[in-house]
mmCIF file of C-alpha atoms in Angstrom:
data_model
loop_
_atom_site.group_PDB
_atom_site.id
_atom_site.type_symbol
_atom_site.label_atom_id
_atom_site.label_comp_id
_atom_site.label_asym_id
_atom_site.label_seq_id
_atom_site.Cartn_x
_atom_site.Cartn_y
_atom_site.Cartn_z
ATOM 1 C CA MET Q 1 2.126 -29.621 20.683
ATOM 2 C CA ARG Q 2 2.714 -26.290 18.350
ATOM 3 C CA GLY Q 3 3.606 -23.048 19.652
ATOM 4 C CA ASP Q 4 1.385 -20.200 20.348
ATOM 5 C CA ASN Q 5 3.010 -17.924 17.477
ATOM 6 C CA ILE Q 6 1.552 -16.965 14.413
ATOM 7 C CA VAL Q 7 3.194 -17.231 11.373
ATOM 8 C CA LEU Q 8 2.231 -15.459 8.282
ATOM 9 C CA ILE Q 9 3.638 -16.822 5.133
ATOM 10 C CA GLY Q 10 3.193 -15.186 1.333
ATOM 11 C CA MET Q 11 4.952 -13.775 -1.483
ATOM 12 C CA PRO Q 12 7.310 -10.755 -1.310
ATOM 13 C CA GLY Q 13 4.526 -7.995 -1.104
ATOM 14 C CA SER Q 14 2.052 -9.439 0.504
ATOM 15 C CA GLY Q 15 2.050 -7.665 3.659
ATOM 16 C CA LYS Q 16 3.496 -10.078 5.830
ATOM 17 C CA SER Q 17 5.983 -7.721 7.901
ATOM 18 C CA THR Q 18 2.964 -5.006 7.845
ATOM 19 C CA VAL Q 19 0.195 -6.856 8.701
ATOM 20 C CA GLY Q 20 2.392 -8.774 11.216
ATOM 21 C CA VAL Q 21 3.318 -5.706 13.224
ATOM 22 C CA LEU Q 22 -0.281 -4.899 13.304
ATOM 23 C CA LEU Q 23 -1.409 -8.109 14.054
ATOM 24 C CA ALA Q 24 1.059 -8.023 17.116
ATOM 25 C CA LYS Q 25 -0.127 -4.882 18.021
ATOM 26 C CA THR Q 26 -3.639 -5.708 18.129
ATOM 27 C CA LEU Q 27 -2.784 -9.396 20.030
ATOM 28 C CA GLY Q 28 -0.179 -7.847 22.509
ATOM 29 C CA TYR Q 29 2.267 -10.161 20.950
ATOM 30 C CA GLY Q 30 5.866 -9.745 19.854
ATOM 31 C CA PHE Q 31 6.910 -9.056 16.356
ATOM 32 C CA LEU Q 32 9.468 -11.066 14.389
ATOM 33 C CA ASP Q 33 10.911 -10.788 10.871
ATOM 34 C CA THR Q 34 12.957 -13.317 9.888
ATOM 35 C CA ASP Q 35 14.674 -11.484 7.192
ATOM 36 C CA LEU Q 36 16.193 -9.397 9.611
ATOM 37 C CA VAL Q 37 17.752 -12.297 11.329
ATOM 38 C CA LEU Q 38 19.050 -13.710 8.402
ATOM 39 C CA GLN Q 39 20.659 -10.157 7.669
ATOM 40 C CA ARG Q 40 22.117 -9.975 11.082
ATOM 41 C CA ARG Q 41 23.468 -13.673 11.242
ATOM 42 C CA GLU Q 42 24.939 -13.331 7.657
ATOM 43 C CA GLY Q 43 26.137 -9.852 8.004
ATOM 44 C CA ALA Q 44 24.895 -8.726 4.796
ATOM 45 C CA LEU Q 45 21.412 -7.563 3.078
ATOM 46 C CA LEU Q 46 19.555 -10.218 1.207
ATOM 47 C CA GLN Q 47 20.339 -8.764 -2.061
ATOM 48 C CA GLU Q 48 24.011 -9.079 -1.083
ATOM 49 C CA ILE Q 49 23.613 -12.741 0.272
ATOM 50 C CA LEU Q 50 21.959 -13.829 -3.065
ATOM 51 C CA ASP Q 51 24.196 -11.653 -5.214
ATOM 52 C CA ARG Q 52 27.519 -13.319 -3.645
ATOM 53 C CA ARG Q 53 26.319 -16.362 -2.862
ATOM 54 C CA GLY Q 54 23.810 -17.497 -4.996
ATOM 55 C CA LEU Q 55 20.171 -18.837 -5.038
ATOM 56 C CA ALA Q 56 20.987 -21.819 -3.113
ATOM 57 C CA ALA Q 57 23.127 -20.638 -0.411
ATOM 58 C CA PHE Q 58 20.598 -17.875 0.262
ATOM 59 C CA LEU Q 59 18.379 -20.305 0.501
ATOM 60 C CA ASP Q 60 20.205 -22.724 3.111
ATOM 61 C CA ALA Q 61 21.369 -19.445 5.198
ATOM 62 C CA GLU Q 62 17.445 -18.591 5.297
ATOM 63 C CA GLU Q 63 16.791 -21.972 6.429
ATOM 64 C CA ALA Q 64 19.287 -21.873 9.293
ATOM 65 C CA ALA Q 65 18.223 -18.457 10.415
ATOM 66 C CA ILE Q 66 14.887 -19.767 10.442
ATOM 67 C CA CYS Q 67 15.753 -22.879 12.459
ATOM 68 C CA SER Q 68 17.358 -20.693 14.860
ATOM 69 C CA VAL Q 69 14.464 -18.808 15.893
ATOM 70 C CA ASP Q 70 12.632 -19.921 19.381
ATOM 71 C CA CYS Q 71 10.096 -17.421 20.359
ATOM 72 C CA ALA Q 72 6.502 -17.499 22.225
ATOM 73 C CA ARG Q 73 3.477 -15.316 21.856
ATOM 74 C CA THR Q 74 5.084 -13.564 18.441
ATOM 75 C CA VAL Q 75 3.714 -13.095 15.114
ATOM 76 C CA ILE Q 76 6.518 -14.228 12.895
ATOM 77 C CA ALA Q 77 7.143 -12.874 9.397
ATOM 78 C CA PRO Q 78 9.146 -15.289 7.545
ATOM 79 C CA GLY Q 79 10.743 -14.502 3.764
ATOM 80 C CA GLY Q 80 8.401 -15.441 1.182
ATOM 81 C CA SER Q 81 10.691 -18.196 0.328
ATOM 82 C CA ALA Q 82 10.711 -19.959 3.891
ATOM 83 C CA VAL Q 83 8.421 -22.566 1.821
ATOM 84 C CA CYS Q 84 11.300 -23.470 -0.629
ATOM 85 C CA ARG Q 85 13.099 -25.485 2.184
ATOM 86 C CA PRO Q 86 11.611 -28.314 4.303
ATOM 87 C CA GLY Q 87 13.754 -27.482 7.314
ATOM 88 C CA ALA Q 88 12.445 -23.605 7.218
ATOM 89 C CA ILE Q 89 8.720 -24.121 6.808
ATOM 90 C CA GLY Q 90 8.566 -27.481 9.297
ATOM 91 C CA HIS Q 91 10.076 -25.204 12.217
ATOM 92 C CA LEU Q 92 7.723 -22.422 11.717
ATOM 93 C CA ARG Q 93 4.919 -24.834 11.374
ATOM 94 C CA GLN Q 94 5.809 -26.178 14.890
ATOM 95 C CA LEU Q 95 6.419 -22.720 16.386
ATOM 96 C CA GLY Q 96 2.679 -22.034 15.387
ATOM 97 C CA ARG Q 97 -0.441 -21.299 13.224
ATOM 98 C CA VAL Q 98 0.386 -20.503 9.525
ATOM 99 C CA VAL Q 99 -1.651 -18.102 8.058
ATOM 100 C CA TYR Q 100 -1.143 -17.625 4.079
ATOM 101 C CA LEU Q 101 -1.597 -14.037 3.202
ATOM 102 C CA ARG Q 102 -2.755 -14.725 -0.576
ATOM 103 C CA LEU Q 103 -2.838 -11.899 -3.054
ATOM 104 C CA SER Q 104 -3.569 -12.298 -7.023
ATOM 105 C CA LEU Q 105 -0.186 -12.142 -9.299
ATOM 106 C CA GLY Q 106 -1.763 -8.225 -10.448
ATOM 107 C CA ALA Q 107 -1.832 -6.716 -7.139
ATOM 108 C CA LEU Q 108 1.651 -8.146 -6.133
ATOM 109 C CA GLU Q 109 3.110 -6.541 -9.334
ATOM 110 C CA GLY Q 110 1.090 -3.584 -8.522
ATOM 111 C CA ARG Q 111 3.028 -3.387 -4.935
ATOM 112 C CA VAL Q 112 6.675 -4.950 -6.072
ATOM 113 C CA ASN Q 113 8.524 -2.308 -7.923
ATOM 114 C CA ASN Q 114 11.975 -3.277 -6.453
ATOM 115 C CA ILE Q 115 12.462 -7.066 -7.534
ATOM 116 C CA GLY Q 116 16.435 -6.760 -8.700
ATOM 117 C CA THR Q 117 17.304 -4.963 -5.357
ATOM 118 C CA ARG Q 118 14.812 -6.134 -2.892
ATOM 119 C CA GLY Q 119 16.278 -9.372 -1.935
ATOM 120 C CA ILE Q 120 13.579 -11.633 -3.158
ATOM 121 C CA ALA Q 121 15.294 -15.301 -3.604
ATOM 122 C CA MET Q 122 14.769 -15.752 -7.426
ATOM 123 C CA SER Q 123 17.084 -17.391 -10.136
ATOM 124 C CA PRO Q 124 18.860 -15.330 -12.918
ATOM 125 C CA GLY Q 125 15.852 -14.258 -15.212
ATOM 126 C CA GLN Q 126 13.086 -15.682 -13.250
ATOM 127 C CA THR Q 127 9.832 -12.900 -13.105
ATOM 128 C CA LEU Q 128 7.654 -12.494 -10.329
ATOM 129 C CA ALA Q 129 5.097 -14.568 -12.351
ATOM 130 C CA ASP Q 130 7.852 -17.519 -12.326
ATOM 131 C CA VAL Q 131 8.200 -17.337 -8.707
ATOM 132 C CA TYR Q 132 4.377 -16.965 -8.191
ATOM 133 C CA ALA Q 133 3.467 -19.990 -9.943
ATOM 134 C CA ASP Q 134 6.501 -21.977 -8.019
ATOM 135 C CA ARG Q 135 5.293 -20.771 -4.719
ATOM 136 C CA ALA Q 136 1.706 -20.692 -4.488
ATOM 137 C CA PRO Q 137 1.540 -24.843 -4.043
ATOM 138 C CA LEU Q 138 3.642 -24.730 -1.266
ATOM 139 C CA TYR Q 139 1.923 -21.900 0.223
ATOM 140 C CA ASP Q 140 -1.848 -23.445 -0.253
ATOM 141 C CA GLN Q 141 0.152 -27.295 1.312
ATOM 142 C CA TYR Q 142 1.694 -25.524 4.132
ATOM 143 C CA ALA Q 143 -1.083 -22.784 5.756
ATOM 144 C CA ASP Q 144 -3.539 -23.901 8.144
ATOM 145 C CA CYS Q 145 -5.657 -21.074 6.904
ATOM 146 C CA THR Q 146 -5.582 -18.711 3.853
ATOM 147 C CA VAL Q 147 -6.734 -15.196 4.096
ATOM 148 C CA ASP Q 148 -7.396 -12.987 0.649
ATOM 149 C CA ALA Q 149 -5.782 -9.872 1.023
ATOM 150 C CA ASP Q 150 -6.760 -8.542 -2.507
ATOM 151 C CA GLY Q 151 -8.451 -5.177 -2.574
ATOM 152 C CA GLN Q 152 -8.218 -4.703 1.105
ATOM 153 C CA THR Q 153 -6.898 -2.354 3.744
ATOM 154 C CA LEU Q 154 -4.322 -3.359 6.093
ATOM 155 C CA GLU Q 155 -6.728 -3.284 9.266
ATOM 156 C CA GLU Q 156 -9.385 -5.190 6.968
ATOM 157 C CA THR Q 157 -6.793 -7.710 6.345
ATOM 158 C CA VAL Q 158 -5.742 -8.144 10.312
ATOM 159 C CA SER Q 159 -9.335 -8.516 10.751
ATOM 160 C CA ALA Q 160 -9.812 -11.164 8.352
ATOM 161 C CA VAL Q 161 -6.460 -13.095 9.621
ATOM 162 C CA LEU Q 162 -7.901 -12.846 13.390
ATOM 163 C CA ARG Q 163 -11.461 -14.350 12.113
ATOM 164 C CA ALA Q 164 -9.798 -17.109 10.275
ATOM 165 C CA LEU Q 165 -7.494 -18.263 13.208
ATOM 166 C CA ALA Q 166 -10.589 -17.928 15.417
ATOM 167 C CA ALA Q 167 -12.134 -20.191 13.127
ATOM 168 C CA ARG Q 168 -9.718 -22.553 13.482
#
């Protein structure tokens, strides 16, 4: 049986952490950002892990960090690359219902202006559009429900997530 957590997946800049905190407050749940778990386990910032160890090692470390998570009644905001490793997304799906916060590429490009320092798991030379093209099918595949967050305020997105979860 699946856990009672809510997992928000989506691209970097889609609002997983910000919406997650508001959603947790609304529901009286805890909140967990797995990027912070990864940074604590590795003793380094996300970008430092990528720069020092490379993409594959980063994704392996992220998967291990995510698989270490055990919680209840928590809104979980994993890194956008959590869908890149079957073990990571499989564990998240066991923990709870997975909601994809979908934004258009244009909206994401307007939000993400620190692509080289933010700790986004991407190969050298990749653009945000490349990452979007690679990951969007995975988000669709693993989500229990999808919320289109383009043009919405944070509060509207939280309400849309609650409606999507209630409909399931």
